[in-house]
């Protein structure tokens, strides 16, 4: 099973709201990623977690706050977002070196900020 | 540093025709290369990958790609296009430069299939 799940599928929020995106995988992968994808563009890396520790933050504004409560779960907490943050947010997990370093992506959360 | 260039932001073929999507890479180390497909409002699905070994790689849905080191290319092909192949296709290379095995994506090629 190479499934990564994400909830919710769609999210509409105002600029003063606080919401969270959730990502889950049960493949035993120890690296998990958040990407942001705007229309007609490739995914852009936001955060990388390795063994539940934040290892990469690609200069993402503090209104995005990631969390990795355990090896299967990854959250992205959202607060005071701007309309330009509207995008498809993708989660991915990566297998070990011996598994070809393949990243498996979830279906994404379509976020709209009003 | 690694990089990927996809030639052609939009490719249109007729149903039953050959599909050829071009990808060239730049890498100072032996690359790991990937092709992903994205259908509208969905995540990325792995089509195929090259790590080591056989240079002709077969993937899902009848797609294949050939790693050509001399040409620094990893073009994606399918002998006969189906309407269901219409989607966005991304070529990617593993980034050895730092970001925990992150992928570096090309800009994508939108494939349209005409009946």
CSV table of C-alpha atoms in Angstrom, one decimal:
chain,number,residue,atom,x,y,z
A,1,UNK,CA,0.0,0.0,0.0
A,2,UNK,CA,1.5,3.3,-1.1
A,3,UNK,CA,-1.3,5.6,0.1
A,4,UNK,CA,-0.9,9.0,1.6
A,5,UNK,CA,-4.2,10.5,2.8
A,6,UNK,CA,-5.0,14.2,3.3
A,7,UNK,CA,-7.9,15.9,5.0
A,8,UNK,CA,-9.8,17.9,4.3
A,9,UNK,CA,-10.1,17.7,0.5
A,10,UNK,CA,-11.3,21.3,0.3
A,11,UNK,CA,-11.0,24.2,2.8
A,12,UNK,CA,-12.3,27.8,2.6
A,13,UNK,CA,-11.1,30.1,5.3
A,14,UNK,CA,-11.1,33.8,6.1
A,15,UNK,CA,-7.9,35.8,6.8
A,16,UNK,CA,-8.6,35.7,10.6
A,17,UNK,CA,-9.3,32.0,10.9
A,18,UNK,CA,-7.2,29.2,12.3
A,19,UNK,CA,-7.4,25.9,10.6
A,20,UNK,CA,-5.2,22.8,10.2
A,21,UNK,CA,-4.4,20.4,7.3
A,22,UNK,CA,-3.8,16.7,8.1
A,23,UNK,CA,-1.6,14.2,6.4
A,24,UNK,CA,-1.2,10.5,7.2
A,25,UNK,CA,0.8,7.6,5.9
A,26,UNK,CA,1.2,4.0,7.2
A,27,UNK,CA,4.1,2.9,5.0
A,28,UNK,CA,6.7,3.3,7.7
A,29,UNK,CA,8.3,6.3,5.9
A,30,UNK,CA,10.4,8.5,8.1
A,31,UNK,CA,10.6,11.6,5.8
A,32,UNK,CA,7.5,13.6,5.2
A,33,UNK,CA,7.0,16.8,3.1
A,34,UNK,CA,4.6,19.7,2.6
A,35,UNK,CA,4.4,21.3,-0.8
A,36,UNK,CA,2.4,24.2,-2.1
A,37,UNK,CA,1.2,24.2,-5.7
A,38,UNK,CA,-0.2,27.1,-7.6
A,39,UNK,CA,-2.2,26.6,-10.8
A,40,UNK,CA,-0.2,25.6,-13.8
A,41,UNK,CA,3.0,25.4,-11.7
A,42,UNK,CA,5.1,22.6,-10.3
A,43,UNK,CA,5.0,21.9,-6.5
A,44,UNK,CA,7.1,24.1,-4.3
A,45,UNK,CA,8.7,22.6,-1.2
A,46,UNK,CA,7.7,24.2,2.1
A,47,UNK,CA,8.8,21.9,4.9
A,48,UNK,CA,10.6,18.6,5.4
A,49,UNK,CA,10.4,16.4,8.4
A,50,UNK,CA,12.9,13.6,9.0
A,51,UNK,CA,12.4,11.2,11.9
A,52,UNK,CA,9.7,13.5,13.3
A,53,UNK,CA,12.1,16.5,13.4
A,54,UNK,CA,11.8,19.6,11.2
A,55,UNK,CA,14.9,19.5,9.0
A,56,UNK,CA,14.0,21.9,6.3
A,57,UNK,CA,12.0,25.1,6.3
A,58,UNK,CA,12.1,26.8,2.9
A,59,UNK,CA,11.7,30.3,4.2
A,60,UNK,CA,8.0,29.8,4.7
A,61,UNK,CA,6.1,32.6,6.5
A,62,UNK,CA,5.3,32.0,10.1
A,63,UNK,CA,1.6,32.0,9.4
A,64,UNK,CA,2.2,28.4,8.3
A,65,UNK,CA,3.2,26.1,11.2
A,66,UNK,CA,4.0,22.5,10.6
A,67,UNK,CA,3.8,19.7,13.2
A,68,UNK,CA,4.8,16.1,13.2
A,69,UNK,CA,3.2,14.4,16.3
A,70,UNK,CA,4.4,10.9,15.3
A,71,UNK,CA,6.0,9.1,12.4
A,72,UNK,CA,2.7,8.6,10.6
A,73,UNK,CA,1.1,12.0,11.0
A,74,UNK,CA,1.9,15.4,9.6
A,75,UNK,CA,-0.1,18.6,10.3
A,76,UNK,CA,0.0,22.1,8.8
A,77,UNK,CA,-1.5,24.7,11.0
A,78,UNK,CA,-2.8,27.8,9.3
A,79,UNK,CA,-3.3,31.2,10.9
A,80,UNK,CA,-3.9,34.7,9.4
A,81,UNK,CA,-3.4,33.6,5.8
A,82,UNK,CA,-3.5,35.9,2.9
A,83,UNK,CA,-5.5,35.4,-0.4
A,84,UNK,CA,-2.3,34.7,-2.2
A,85,UNK,CA,-1.9,31.6,0.0
A,86,UNK,CA,-4.8,30.0,-1.9
A,87,UNK,CA,-3.3,26.9,-3.6
A,88,UNK,CA,-3.3,23.1,-3.6
A,89,UNK,CA,-1.3,21.9,-0.6
A,90,UNK,CA,0.3,18.5,-1.1
A,91,UNK,CA,1.8,16.1,1.4
A,92,UNK,CA,4.3,13.5,0.5
A,93,UNK,CA,6.3,10.8,2.2
A,94,UNK,CA,9.5,9.2,1.1
A,95,UNK,CA,10.8,5.6,1.3
A,96,UNK,CA,14.3,4.7,2.4
A,97,UNK,CA,17.4,4.8,0.2
A,98,UNK,CA,17.0,1.2,-0.7
A,99,UNK,CA,13.4,1.8,-1.9
A,100,UNK,CA,14.6,4.2,-4.6
A,101,UNK,CA,13.9,7.3,-2.7
A,102,UNK,CA,10.5,7.5,-4.2
A,103,UNK,CA,8.1,10.2,-2.9
A,104,UNK,CA,4.5,9.3,-2.7
A,105,UNK,CA,2.0,12.1,-2.8
A,106,UNK,CA,-1.4,12.5,-1.2
A,107,UNK,CA,-4.4,13.9,-3.1
A,108,UNK,CA,-3.9,17.4,-1.7
A,109,UNK,CA,-6.1,19.9,0.1
A,110,UNK,CA,-7.5,22.7,-2.1
A,111,UNK,CA,-7.3,25.8,0.1
A,112,UNK,CA,-9.1,29.1,-0.7
A,113,UNK,CA,-8.5,32.1,1.5
A,114,UNK,CA,-11.1,34.8,1.3
B,1,UNK,CA,23.3,21.2,-8.2
B,2,UNK,CA,20.6,19.4,-10.2
B,3,UNK,CA,18.0,20.8,-12.5
B,4,UNK,CA,15.3,19.6,-14.9
B,5,UNK,CA,14.1,21.1,-18.1
B,6,UNK,CA,10.9,20.0,-19.8
B,7,UNK,CA,10.6,21.1,-23.4
B,8,UNK,CA,7.1,22.1,-24.4
B,9,UNK,CA,4.6,23.4,-21.8
B,10,UNK,CA,1.8,21.9,-23.9
B,11,UNK,CA,1.7,18.9,-26.2
B,12,UNK,CA,-1.3,17.9,-28.2
B,13,UNK,CA,-1.7,14.5,-29.8
B,14,UNK,CA,-4.5,12.5,-31.5
B,15,UNK,CA,-5.9,9.4,-29.8
B,16,UNK,CA,-3.9,6.5,-30.9
B,17,UNK,CA,-0.8,8.5,-31.7
B,18,UNK,CA,2.6,8.3,-30.1
B,19,UNK,CA,3.1,10.4,-27.0
B,20,UNK,CA,6.6,11.9,-26.5
B,21,UNK,CA,7.2,14.2,-23.6
B,22,UNK,CA,10.7,15.6,-23.3
B,23,UNK,CA,12.9,16.0,-20.2
B,24,UNK,CA,16.5,16.9,-19.9
B,25,UNK,CA,18.4,17.0,-16.7
B,26,UNK,CA,21.6,18.5,-15.3
B,27,UNK,CA,23.4,16.7,-12.5
B,28,UNK,CA,26.9,16.4,-11.3
B,29,UNK,CA,26.2,13.0,-9.8
B,30,UNK,CA,24.4,10.0,-11.1
B,31,UNK,CA,20.8,11.1,-11.1
B,32,UNK,CA,17.6,9.5,-9.7
B,33,UNK,CA,14.9,10.6,-12.2
B,34,UNK,CA,11.1,10.4,-11.9
B,35,UNK,CA,8.0,11.0,-14.0
B,36,UNK,CA,4.8,12.0,-12.2
B,37,UNK,CA,1.3,12.5,-13.6
B,38,UNK,CA,-1.3,14.9,-12.2
B,39,UNK,CA,-4.9,14.8,-13.1
B,40,UNK,CA,-7.0,17.9,-12.5
B,41,UNK,CA,-7.4,18.7,-8.8
B,42,UNK,CA,-5.5,15.6,-7.7
B,43,UNK,CA,-2.1,14.8,-6.3
B,44,UNK,CA,0.9,13.5,-8.1
B,45,UNK,CA,1.0,9.9,-9.1
B,46,UNK,CA,4.3,8.2,-9.8
B,47,UNK,CA,4.5,6.9,-13.4
B,48,UNK,CA,8.0,5.5,-13.3
B,49,UNK,CA,11.5,6.1,-12.0
B,50,UNK,CA,15.1,5.5,-12.8
B,51,UNK,CA,17.7,5.0,-10.1
B,52,UNK,CA,20.3,2.5,-11.4
B,53,UNK,CA,20.5,-0.5,-13.7
B,54,UNK,CA,18.4,-0.9,-16.8
B,55,UNK,CA,18.2,2.4,-18.7
B,56,UNK,CA,14.7,1.6,-20.3
B,57,UNK,CA,12.2,1.9,-17.5
B,58,UNK,CA,8.6,0.7,-17.8
B,59,UNK,CA,5.9,2.3,-15.8
B,60,UNK,CA,2.2,2.2,-15.3
B,61,UNK,CA,-0.5,2.9,-17.9
B,62,UNK,CA,1.8,1.8,-20.8
B,63,UNK,CA,4.4,4.6,-20.3
B,64,UNK,CA,8.1,4.1,-20.5
B,65,UNK,CA,11.2,6.3,-20.4
B,66,UNK,CA,14.8,5.8,-21.4
B,67,UNK,CA,17.7,7.2,-19.5
B,68,UNK,CA,20.3,8.5,-21.9
B,69,UNK,CA,23.4,9.7,-20.1
B,70,UNK,CA,25.1,11.0,-23.2
B,71,UNK,CA,22.1,13.2,-24.0
B,72,UNK,CA,21.2,14.0,-20.4
B,73,UNK,CA,17.7,13.0,-21.3
B,74,UNK,CA,14.8,11.0,-19.8
B,75,UNK,CA,12.0,11.3,-22.3
B,76,UNK,CA,8.6,9.8,-21.6
B,77,UNK,CA,6.9,7.8,-24.3
B,78,UNK,CA,3.7,5.9,-24.9
B,79,UNK,CA,3.0,4.1,-28.2
B,80,UNK,CA,-0.7,4.9,-28.4
B,81,UNK,CA,-2.4,7.8,-26.6
B,82,UNK,CA,-5.8,7.3,-24.8
B,83,UNK,CA,-8.2,10.1,-23.9
B,84,UNK,CA,-7.5,9.2,-20.3
B,85,UNK,CA,-3.9,10.2,-20.7
B,86,UNK,CA,-4.8,13.9,-20.8
B,87,UNK,CA,-3.1,15.4,-17.7
B,88,UNK,CA,-0.1,17.4,-16.5
B,89,UNK,CA,3.2,15.5,-16.5
B,90,UNK,CA,6.2,16.4,-14.3
B,91,UNK,CA,9.7,15.2,-14.7
B,92,UNK,CA,11.8,15.4,-11.5
B,93,UNK,CA,15.3,14.7,-10.2
B,94,UNK,CA,16.3,13.9,-6.7
B,95,UNK,CA,18.1,16.8,-5.1
B,96,UNK,CA,21.4,15.7,-3.6
B,97,UNK,CA,22.2,19.3,-2.7
B,98,UNK,CA,20.6,19.4,0.7
B,99,UNK,CA,16.9,19.2,1.2
B,100,UNK,CA,16.6,15.7,2.6
B,101,UNK,CA,16.1,13.9,-0.7
B,102,UNK,CA,13.8,16.5,-2.0
B,103,UNK,CA,12.7,16.5,-5.6
B,104,UNK,CA,13.5,19.2,-8.1
B,105,UNK,CA,10.6,19.4,-10.6
B,106,UNK,CA,10.4,20.6,-14.2
B,107,UNK,CA,7.8,23.1,-15.0
B,108,UNK,CA,5.4,20.5,-16.3
B,109,UNK,CA,3.9,19.5,-19.7
B,110,UNK,CA,0.2,19.5,-20.2
B,111,UNK,CA,-0.8,16.7,-22.5
B,112,UNK,CA,-4.0,17.1,-24.5
B,113,UNK,CA,-5.5,14.1,-26.4
B,114,UNK,CA,-7.8,14.8,-29.3
B,115,UNK,CA,-10.4,12.3,-30.4
